[in-house]
Amino acid sequence: MWFVIPAVLVYVAVVIAPNVQGLAYSFTDWDGFGAAASFVGIDNYRHVFADDNAVGSIVNTFVLTLLVTVGQNVIGLLLALGLNSQVKSRYLLRLVFFLPVVLTPIVAGYLWKYLLMPEGTLNAVLGSLGLDGLQQDWLGDPDLVLYAVCAAIVWQGAGYSMVIYLAGLQAVPSEALEAAAMDGAGPVRRTWSITLPLINGAIVVNLLLTVLGNLKQFDTVFSMTSGGPAGASETMATTVYKSAFLYLQYPNALAQGVLLTLVVGVIGFVQYRLTQRKALA
Amino acid sequence: MNRYTGRTFALELVLIAVAAIFMVPILVLISVALRDPNSTPGFLGFTWPLHFENISTAWTASAMGPSLVNSIVITTVSVALIIVVASAASYTITRRTQRWSRGVFYLFLTGFLFPGQLAMLPLYLTFSKAGLVGNPVTVILIYVAGHMPFTVFLYCAFLRDLPRDYEEAATIDGAGSLRMFWTVVFPLARPVTGTVAILTALGVWNDFLNPLLYLTGGNTRTAPLSVYTFVGEYSANWPLVFSALITSVIPILVAYFLMQRFIMRGFASGLKG
């Protein structure tokens, strides 16, 4: 029985206790020092919802999570379907598509910052193709910046989804696909009616990972835009960090932390309940 | 269906084209790193002569060497600790049938629902009062605890399905629970251990937020933190910045190319649960 004790001790001390402490203090005017905090009810939460930047970061987080989840899974699945074939270069291509996954997220963030800045690579390429009209200040335009960040995240994560989809595809029996081909089903039909239902487990795992991972997106945003311009790419995770460690607004940071935990917890729980039977099958 | 047809060839061309587009950012990373530090940014492609001295300039100016050593030490220790602690816990959880063992399992599962941001501030202030900010032990503790839910989940899933025959034989031979675990069960769990090692190592190596909080300003920076600091100082000098970025990822890229087969397999099997 004492085998579990080290694990439980470090887990409770470093994960459970500070979360409980944070939740409790989010209802006080705690200044970070000592216990001289008094109960203020939901005041901190009211402040968060009265703050346009904080509310914007919640909206941004949902938009980013949705776009990245769709983009990364569609691209990852298409790549996996393509590389699960007899293509000769498939092993080399798997390496290539997985390479960005290994890259440190803040390194990828700085790289994409360079690609997308006004005098950066994308605009230079557009210019040399005579497409000057398409040149944009991708990271400086509040209407574009979130999509630019999403593109960087999808580029980095598509290989991750691809590998999980490939693992699922390798378990699909080729007899079923051959039988369907004999019955006259084309490749699209075979994929849709046979392959996709059979890789349900991989789809579920991928959706869980991309949704939960991106709800707390911090590194790429922080290195690419630091949430700017004017908060247009701020996420819940970056606002929690800034409130806590730049603006030293401890109670607000905790209230935002509770909100983020609620979002991740509820969405994660619902996703898990909706899909657990299929995922475990 | 297993023949290489014209259609397969077309697919191959499409995939290679997509791969080429995927590699553009990497190409830009390398080409800009080797450019004249005074050149203007923009265009795609290499410019001659290549300025290899940027790499050594950035290496020295960013003090990347010590940071890489720190990253390697922190990653190795975190991975070793999480494996020992979580596998031992999972062994007990799956082999005991009392009610508390299920309770402990669910306690670990709740960890999936915490994003970490809520605990960040209370934890930081606790460590700060204990004088542990700037100490790599702090981030190691956070990594071990933070990776616990996923690791316990993987080990438990594996150990539940593991036949008990070997353990029964070992019991007859008079092995105690510690010897049983270490000489019988742990070696059998090697596939999970490999998966955990790869996933944890990648997560720990690439983590930025915790070093930013706990190791800023100290002399035990990790590679991502050194990158961040260096970019802050040399923000306008993209060739030097990119040279620093490249040196910061060399160990993980080398590990990736040496072990890519196991990495792909580990990722896929581990994430299928």
PDB file of N, CA and C in Angstrom, chain B residues 121-193:
ATOM      1  N   LEU B 121      -0.866  30.456  -9.427  1.00  0.00           N
ATOM      2  CA  LEU B 121      -0.561  31.553  -8.506  1.00  0.00           C
ATOM      3  C   LEU B 121      -0.366  31.074  -7.064  1.00  0.00           C
ATOM      4  N   PRO B 122      -1.313  30.302  -6.490  1.00  0.00           N
ATOM      5  CA  PRO B 122      -1.074  29.806  -5.120  1.00  0.00           C
ATOM      6  C   PRO B 122       0.226  29.011  -5.016  1.00  0.00           C
ATOM      7  N   LEU B 123       0.488  28.183  -6.021  1.00  0.00           N
ATOM      8  CA  LEU B 123       1.696  27.356  -5.985  1.00  0.00           C
ATOM      9  C   LEU B 123       2.945  28.225  -6.040  1.00  0.00           C
ATOM     10  N   TYR B 124       2.903  29.238  -6.916  1.00  0.00           N
ATOM     11  CA  TYR B 124       4.064  30.119  -7.045  1.00  0.00           C
ATOM     12  C   TYR B 124       4.358  30.815  -5.719  1.00  0.00           C
ATOM     13  N   LEU B 125       3.297  31.328  -5.069  1.00  0.00           N
ATOM     14  CA  LEU B 125       3.523  32.056  -3.826  1.00  0.00           C
ATOM     15  C   LEU B 125       4.003  31.129  -2.719  1.00  0.00           C
ATOM     16  N   THR B 126       3.507  29.878  -2.728  1.00  0.00           N
ATOM     17  CA  THR B 126       3.982  28.903  -1.734  1.00  0.00           C
ATOM     18  C   THR B 126       5.468  28.614  -1.933  1.00  0.00           C
ATOM     19  N   PHE B 127       5.840  28.312  -3.164  1.00  0.00           N
ATOM     20  CA  PHE B 127       7.247  28.018  -3.454  1.00  0.00           C
ATOM     21  C   PHE B 127       8.121  29.236  -3.181  1.00  0.00           C
ATOM     22  N   SER B 128       7.577  30.412  -3.501  1.00  0.00           N
ATOM     23  CA  SER B 128       8.331  31.634  -3.306  1.00  0.00           C
ATOM     24  C   SER B 128       8.615  31.866  -1.820  1.00  0.00           C
ATOM     25  N   LYS B 129       7.599  31.628  -0.963  1.00  0.00           N
ATOM     26  CA  LYS B 129       7.798  31.785   0.485  1.00  0.00           C
ATOM     27  C   LYS B 129       8.794  30.761   1.012  1.00  0.00           C
ATOM     28  N   ALA B 130       8.795  29.578   0.397  1.00  0.00           N
ATOM     29  CA  ALA B 130       9.719  28.527   0.835  1.00  0.00           C
ATOM     30  C   ALA B 130      11.122  28.757   0.281  1.00  0.00           C
ATOM     31  N   GLY B 131      11.300  29.836  -0.475  1.00  0.00           N
ATOM     32  CA  GLY B 131      12.611  30.142  -1.037  1.00  0.00           C
ATOM     33  C   GLY B 131      13.040  29.181  -2.127  1.00  0.00           C
ATOM     34  N   LEU B 132      12.054  28.592  -2.812  1.00  0.00           N
ATOM     35  CA  LEU B 132      12.391  27.580  -3.818  1.00  0.00           C
ATOM     36  C   LEU B 132      12.275  28.083  -5.254  1.00  0.00           C
ATOM     37  N   VAL B 133      12.051  29.393  -5.426  1.00  0.00           N
ATOM     38  CA  VAL B 133      12.037  29.923  -6.788  1.00  0.00           C
ATOM     39  C   VAL B 133      13.486  30.052  -7.268  1.00  0.00           C
ATOM     40  N   GLY B 134      13.738  29.640  -8.505  1.00  0.00           N
ATOM     41  CA  GLY B 134      15.098  29.640  -9.013  1.00  0.00           C
ATOM     42  C   GLY B 134      15.757  28.288  -8.838  1.00  0.00           C
ATOM     43  N   ASN B 135      15.040  27.365  -8.195  1.00  0.00           N
ATOM     44  CA  ASN B 135      15.579  26.039  -7.929  1.00  0.00           C
ATOM     45  C   ASN B 135      14.956  25.021  -8.894  1.00  0.00           C
ATOM     46  N   PRO B 136      15.781  24.288  -9.646  1.00  0.00           N
ATOM     47  CA  PRO B 136      15.211  23.334 -10.606  1.00  0.00           C
ATOM     48  C   PRO B 136      14.372  22.241  -9.947  1.00  0.00           C
ATOM     49  N   VAL B 137      14.603  21.983  -8.652  1.00  0.00           N
ATOM     50  CA  VAL B 137      13.792  20.978  -7.952  1.00  0.00           C
ATOM     51  C   VAL B 137      12.305  21.336  -8.045  1.00  0.00           C
ATOM     52  N   THR B 138      12.014  22.650  -7.994  1.00  0.00           N
ATOM     53  CA  THR B 138      10.634  23.105  -8.045  1.00  0.00           C
ATOM     54  C   THR B 138       9.952  22.681  -9.337  1.00  0.00           C
ATOM     55  N   VAL B 139      10.590  22.951 -10.470  1.00  0.00           N
ATOM     56  CA  VAL B 139       9.932  22.589 -11.738  1.00  0.00           C
ATOM     57  C   VAL B 139       9.844  21.072 -11.877  1.00  0.00           C
ATOM     58  N   ILE B 140      10.843  20.362 -11.365  1.00  0.00           N
ATOM     59  CA  ILE B 140      10.779  18.893 -11.442  1.00  0.00           C
ATOM     60  C   ILE B 140       9.564  18.380 -10.675  1.00  0.00           C
ATOM     61  N   LEU B 141       9.345  18.912  -9.463  1.00  0.00           N
ATOM     62  CA  LEU B 141       8.169  18.524  -8.668  1.00  0.00           C
ATOM     63  C   LEU B 141       6.885  18.795  -9.449  1.00  0.00           C
ATOM     64  N   ILE B 142       6.826  19.966 -10.094  1.00  0.00           N
ATOM     65  CA  ILE B 142       5.618  20.331 -10.831  1.00  0.00           C
ATOM     66  C   ILE B 142       5.414  19.386 -12.022  1.00  0.00           C
ATOM     67  N   TYR B 143       6.499  19.023 -12.698  1.00  0.00           N
ATOM     68  CA  TYR B 143       6.360  18.098 -13.831  1.00  0.00           C
ATOM     69  C   TYR B 143       5.900  16.725 -13.363  1.00  0.00           C
ATOM     70  N   VAL B 144       6.504  16.238 -12.277  1.00  0.00           N
ATOM     71  CA  VAL B 144       6.141  14.902 -11.789  1.00  0.00           C
ATOM     72  C   VAL B 144       4.654  14.882 -11.407  1.00  0.00           C
ATOM     73  N   ALA B 145       4.221  15.890 -10.660  1.00  0.00           N
ATOM     74  CA  ALA B 145       2.826  15.935 -10.235  1.00  0.00           C
ATOM     75  C   ALA B 145       1.896  16.153 -11.424  1.00  0.00           C
ATOM     76  N   GLY B 146       2.285  17.054 -12.321  1.00  0.00           N
ATOM     77  CA  GLY B 146       1.429  17.393 -13.445  1.00  0.00           C
ATOM     78  C   GLY B 146       1.233  16.244 -14.421  1.00  0.00           C
ATOM     79  N   HIS B 147       2.254  15.414 -14.604  1.00  0.00           N
ATOM     80  CA  HIS B 147       2.137  14.285 -15.534  1.00  0.00           C
ATOM     81  C   HIS B 147       1.548  13.044 -14.873  1.00  0.00           C
ATOM     82  N   MET B 148       1.300  13.135 -13.562  1.00  0.00           N
ATOM     83  CA  MET B 148       0.822  11.962 -12.827  1.00  0.00           C
ATOM     84  C   MET B 148      -0.493  11.391 -13.372  1.00  0.00           C
ATOM     85  N   PRO B 149      -1.539  12.210 -13.590  1.00  0.00           N
ATOM     86  CA  PRO B 149      -2.810  11.625 -14.032  1.00  0.00           C
ATOM     87  C   PRO B 149      -2.649  10.791 -15.310  1.00  0.00           C
ATOM     88  N   PHE B 150      -2.026  11.363 -16.309  1.00  0.00           N
ATOM     89  CA  PHE B 150      -1.897  10.662 -17.585  1.00  0.00           C
ATOM     90  C   PHE B 150      -1.054   9.394 -17.436  1.00  0.00           C
ATOM     91  N   THR B 151       0.034   9.494 -16.686  1.00  0.00           N
ATOM     92  CA  THR B 151       0.930   8.351 -16.523  1.00  0.00           C
ATOM     93  C   THR B 151       0.261   7.219 -15.743  1.00  0.00           C
ATOM     94  N   VAL B 152      -0.410   7.579 -14.648  1.00  0.00           N
ATOM     95  CA  VAL B 152      -1.116   6.560 -13.861  1.00  0.00           C
ATOM     96  C   VAL B 152      -2.200   5.911 -14.726  1.00  0.00           C
ATOM     97  N   PHE B 153      -2.889   6.731 -15.500  1.00  0.00           N
ATOM     98  CA  PHE B 153      -3.941   6.217 -16.378  1.00  0.00           C
ATOM     99  C   PHE B 153      -3.373   5.183 -17.351  1.00  0.00           C
ATOM    100  N   LEU B 154      -2.248   5.489 -17.966  1.00  0.00           N
ATOM    101  CA  LEU B 154      -1.630   4.560 -18.927  1.00  0.00           C
ATOM    102  C   LEU B 154      -1.176   3.269 -18.244  1.00  0.00           C
ATOM    103  N   TYR B 155      -0.463   3.416 -17.124  1.00  0.00           N
ATOM    104  CA  TYR B 155       0.037   2.220 -16.428  1.00  0.00           C
ATOM    105  C   TYR B 155      -1.121   1.345 -15.931  1.00  0.00           C
ATOM    106  N   CYS B 156      -2.165   1.974 -15.394  1.00  0.00           N
ATOM    107  CA  CYS B 156      -3.284   1.191 -14.872  1.00  0.00           C
ATOM    108  C   CYS B 156      -3.976   0.433 -15.998  1.00  0.00           C
ATOM    109  N   ALA B 157      -4.181   1.109 -17.141  1.00  0.00           N
ATOM    110  CA  ALA B 157      -4.829   0.445 -18.270  1.00  0.00           C
ATOM    111  C   ALA B 157      -4.025  -0.786 -18.680  1.00  0.00           C
ATOM    112  N   PHE B 158      -2.695  -0.652 -18.679  1.00  0.00           N
ATOM    113  CA  PHE B 158      -1.846  -1.768 -19.089  1.00  0.00           C
ATOM    114  C   PHE B 158      -1.834  -2.872 -18.031  1.00  0.00           C
ATOM    115  N   LEU B 159      -1.638  -2.497 -16.778  1.00  0.00           N
ATOM    116  CA  LEU B 159      -1.484  -3.503 -15.718  1.00  0.00           C
ATOM    117  C   LEU B 159      -2.772  -4.279 -15.464  1.00  0.00           C
ATOM    118  N   ARG B 160      -3.926  -3.631 -15.693  1.00  0.00           N
ATOM    119  CA  ARG B 160      -5.198  -4.326 -15.510  1.00  0.00           C
ATOM    120  C   ARG B 160      -5.321  -5.516 -16.445  1.00  0.00           C
ATOM    121  N   ASP B 161      -4.804  -5.343 -17.662  1.00  0.00           N
ATOM    122  CA  ASP B 161      -4.939  -6.416 -18.659  1.00  0.00           C
ATOM    123  C   ASP B 161      -3.772  -7.395 -18.615  1.00  0.00           C
ATOM    124  N   LEU B 162      -2.787  -7.128 -17.758  1.00  0.00           N
ATOM    125  CA  LEU B 162      -1.607  -7.992 -17.716  1.00  0.00           C
ATOM    126  C   LEU B 162      -1.949  -9.288 -16.968  1.00  0.00           C
ATOM    127  N   PRO B 163      -1.722 -10.450 -17.583  1.00  0.00           N
ATOM    128  CA  PRO B 163      -2.022 -11.715 -16.902  1.00  0.00           C
ATOM    129  C   PRO B 163      -1.217 -11.838 -15.607  1.00  0.00           C
ATOM    130  N   ARG B 164      -1.840 -12.466 -14.590  1.00  0.00           N
ATOM    131  CA  ARG B 164      -1.184 -12.538 -13.280  1.00  0.00           C
ATOM    132  C   ARG B 164      -0.265 -13.759 -13.151  1.00  0.00           C
ATOM    133  N   ASP B 165      -0.149 -14.560 -14.195  1.00  0.00           N
ATOM    134  CA  ASP B 165       0.578 -15.837 -14.083  1.00  0.00           C
ATOM    135  C   ASP B 165       1.987 -15.672 -13.521  1.00  0.00           C
ATOM    136  N   TYR B 166       2.713 -14.682 -14.060  1.00  0.00           N
ATOM    137  CA  TYR B 166       4.089 -14.485 -13.607  1.00  0.00           C
ATOM    138  C   TYR B 166       4.128 -14.124 -12.135  1.00  0.00           C
ATOM    139  N   GLU B 167       3.211 -13.255 -11.744  1.00  0.00           N
ATOM    140  CA  GLU B 167       3.191 -12.830 -10.343  1.00  0.00           C
ATOM    141  C   GLU B 167       2.877 -14.001  -9.430  1.00  0.00           C
ATOM    142  N   GLU B 168       1.938 -14.882  -9.873  1.00  0.00           N
ATOM    143  CA  GLU B 168       1.592 -16.030  -9.042  1.00  0.00           C
ATOM    144  C   GLU B 168       2.800 -16.956  -8.901  1.00  0.00           C
ATOM    145  N   ALA B 169       3.504 -17.136 -10.007  1.00  0.00           N
ATOM    146  CA  ALA B 169       4.698 -17.980  -9.952  1.00  0.00           C
ATOM    147  C   ALA B 169       5.731 -17.387  -8.999  1.00  0.00           C
ATOM    148  N   ALA B 170       5.886 -16.060  -9.063  1.00  0.00           N
ATOM    149  CA  ALA B 170       6.871 -15.402  -8.208  1.00  0.00           C
ATOM    150  C   ALA B 170       6.467 -15.511  -6.734  1.00  0.00           C
ATOM    151  N   THR B 171       5.157 -15.439  -6.476  1.00  0.00           N
ATOM    152  CA  THR B 171       4.697 -15.578  -5.088  1.00  0.00           C
ATOM    153  C   THR B 171       5.074 -16.951  -4.541  1.00  0.00           C
ATOM    154  N   ILE B 172       4.858 -17.975  -5.382  1.00  0.00           N
ATOM    155  CA  ILE B 172       5.215 -19.335  -4.955  1.00  0.00           C
ATOM    156  C   ILE B 172       6.710 -19.415  -4.655  1.00  0.00           C
ATOM    157  N   ASP B 173       7.508 -18.679  -5.451  1.00  0.00           N
ATOM    158  CA  ASP B 173       8.952 -18.663  -5.204  1.00  0.00           C
ATOM    159  C   ASP B 173       9.328 -17.792  -4.015  1.00  0.00           C
ATOM    160  N   GLY B 174       8.333 -17.166  -3.393  1.00  0.00           N
ATOM    161  CA  GLY B 174       8.582 -16.425  -2.168  1.00  0.00           C
ATOM    162  C   GLY B 174       9.013 -14.981  -2.347  1.00  0.00           C
ATOM    163  N   ALA B 175       8.638 -14.360  -3.459  1.00  0.00           N
ATOM    164  CA  ALA B 175       9.027 -12.966  -3.667  1.00  0.00           C
ATOM    165  C   ALA B 175       8.109 -12.035  -2.885  1.00  0.00           C
ATOM    166  N   GLY B 176       8.678 -11.015  -2.251  1.00  0.00           N
ATOM    167  CA  GLY B 176       7.882 -10.003  -1.573  1.00  0.00           C
ATOM    168  C   GLY B 176       7.328  -9.010  -2.581  1.00  0.00           C
ATOM    169  N   SER B 177       6.498  -8.073  -2.120  1.00  0.00           N
ATOM    170  CA  SER B 177       5.840  -7.192  -3.087  1.00  0.00           C
ATOM    171  C   SER B 177       6.832  -6.254  -3.773  1.00  0.00           C
ATOM    172  N   LEU B 178       7.869  -5.822  -3.060  1.00  0.00           N
ATOM    173  CA  LEU B 178       8.830  -4.921  -3.689  1.00  0.00           C
ATOM    174  C   LEU B 178       9.610  -5.650  -4.792  1.00  0.00           C
ATOM    175  N   ARG B 179      10.076  -6.853  -4.457  1.00  0.00           N
ATOM    176  CA  ARG B 179      10.820  -7.622  -5.457  1.00  0.00           C
ATOM    177  C   ARG B 179       9.929  -8.009  -6.616  1.00  0.00           C
ATOM    178  N   MET B 180       8.699  -8.358  -6.299  1.00  0.00           N
ATOM    179  CA  MET B 180       7.720  -8.738  -7.324  1.00  0.00           C
ATOM    180  C   MET B 180       7.539  -7.587  -8.319  1.00  0.00           C
ATOM    181  N   PHE B 181       7.361  -6.401  -7.754  1.00  0.00           N
ATOM    182  CA  PHE B 181       7.137  -5.249  -8.622  1.00  0.00           C
ATOM    183  C   PHE B 181       8.369  -4.977  -9.477  1.00  0.00           C
ATOM    184  N   TRP B 182       9.528  -4.938  -8.822  1.00  0.00           N
ATOM    185  CA  TRP B 182      10.723  -4.464  -9.510  1.00  0.00           C
ATOM    186  C   TRP B 182      11.271  -5.493 -10.505  1.00  0.00           C
ATOM    187  N   THR B 183      11.191  -6.775 -10.173  1.00  0.00           N
ATOM    188  CA  THR B 183      11.817  -7.776 -11.046  1.00  0.00           C
ATOM    189  C   THR B 183      10.820  -8.447 -11.985  1.00  0.00           C
ATOM    190  N   VAL B 184       9.528  -8.374 -11.678  1.00  0.00           N
ATOM    191  CA  VAL B 184       8.547  -9.064 -12.527  1.00  0.00           C
ATOM    192  C   VAL B 184       7.659  -8.076 -13.280  1.00  0.00           C
ATOM    193  N   VAL B 185       6.941  -7.225 -12.528  1.00  0.00           N
ATOM    194  CA  VAL B 185       5.914  -6.388 -13.151  1.00  0.00           C
ATOM    195  C   VAL B 185       6.522  -5.239 -13.959  1.00  0.00           C
ATOM    196  N   PHE B 186       7.476  -4.540 -13.354  1.00  0.00           N
ATOM    197  CA  PHE B 186       8.033  -3.368 -14.034  1.00  0.00           C
ATOM    198  C   PHE B 186       8.659  -3.718 -15.392  1.00  0.00           C
ATOM    199  N   PRO B 187       9.456  -4.801 -15.476  1.00  0.00           N
ATOM    200  CA  PRO B 187       9.986  -5.158 -16.799  1.00  0.00           C
ATOM    201  C   PRO B 187       8.896  -5.523 -17.811  1.00  0.00           C
ATOM    202  N   LEU B 188       7.814  -6.131 -17.322  1.00  0.00           N
ATOM    203  CA  LEU B 188       6.728  -6.496 -18.243  1.00  0.00           C
ATOM    204  C   LEU B 188       6.024  -5.254 -18.789  1.00  0.00           C
ATOM    205  N   ALA B 189       6.070  -4.185 -18.041  1.00  0.00           N
ATOM    206  CA  ALA B 189       5.358  -2.964 -18.441  1.00  0.00           C
ATOM    207  C   ALA B 189       6.195  -2.093 -19.376  1.00  0.00           C
ATOM    208  N   ARG B 190       7.253  -2.666 -19.934  1.00  0.00           N
ATOM    209  CA  ARG B 190       8.176  -1.867 -20.742  1.00  0.00           C
ATOM    210  C   ARG B 190       7.514  -1.057 -21.865  1.00  0.00           C
ATOM    211  N   PRO B 191       6.508  -1.608 -22.565  1.00  0.00           N
ATOM    212  CA  PRO B 191       5.893  -0.784 -23.622  1.00  0.00           C
ATOM    213  C   PRO B 191       5.315   0.521 -23.092  1.00  0.00           C
ATOM    214  N   VAL B 192       4.629   0.457 -21.945  1.00  0.00           N
ATOM    215  CA  VAL B 192       4.056   1.688 -21.374  1.00  0.00           C
ATOM    216  C   VAL B 192       5.177   2.610 -20.922  1.00  0.00           C
ATOM    217  N   THR B 193       6.197   2.029 -20.302  1.00  0.00           N
ATOM    218  CA  THR B 193       7.301   2.857 -19.825  1.00  0.00           C
ATOM    219  C   THR B 193       7.920   3.639 -20.978  1.00  0.00           C
TER     220      THR B 193
END
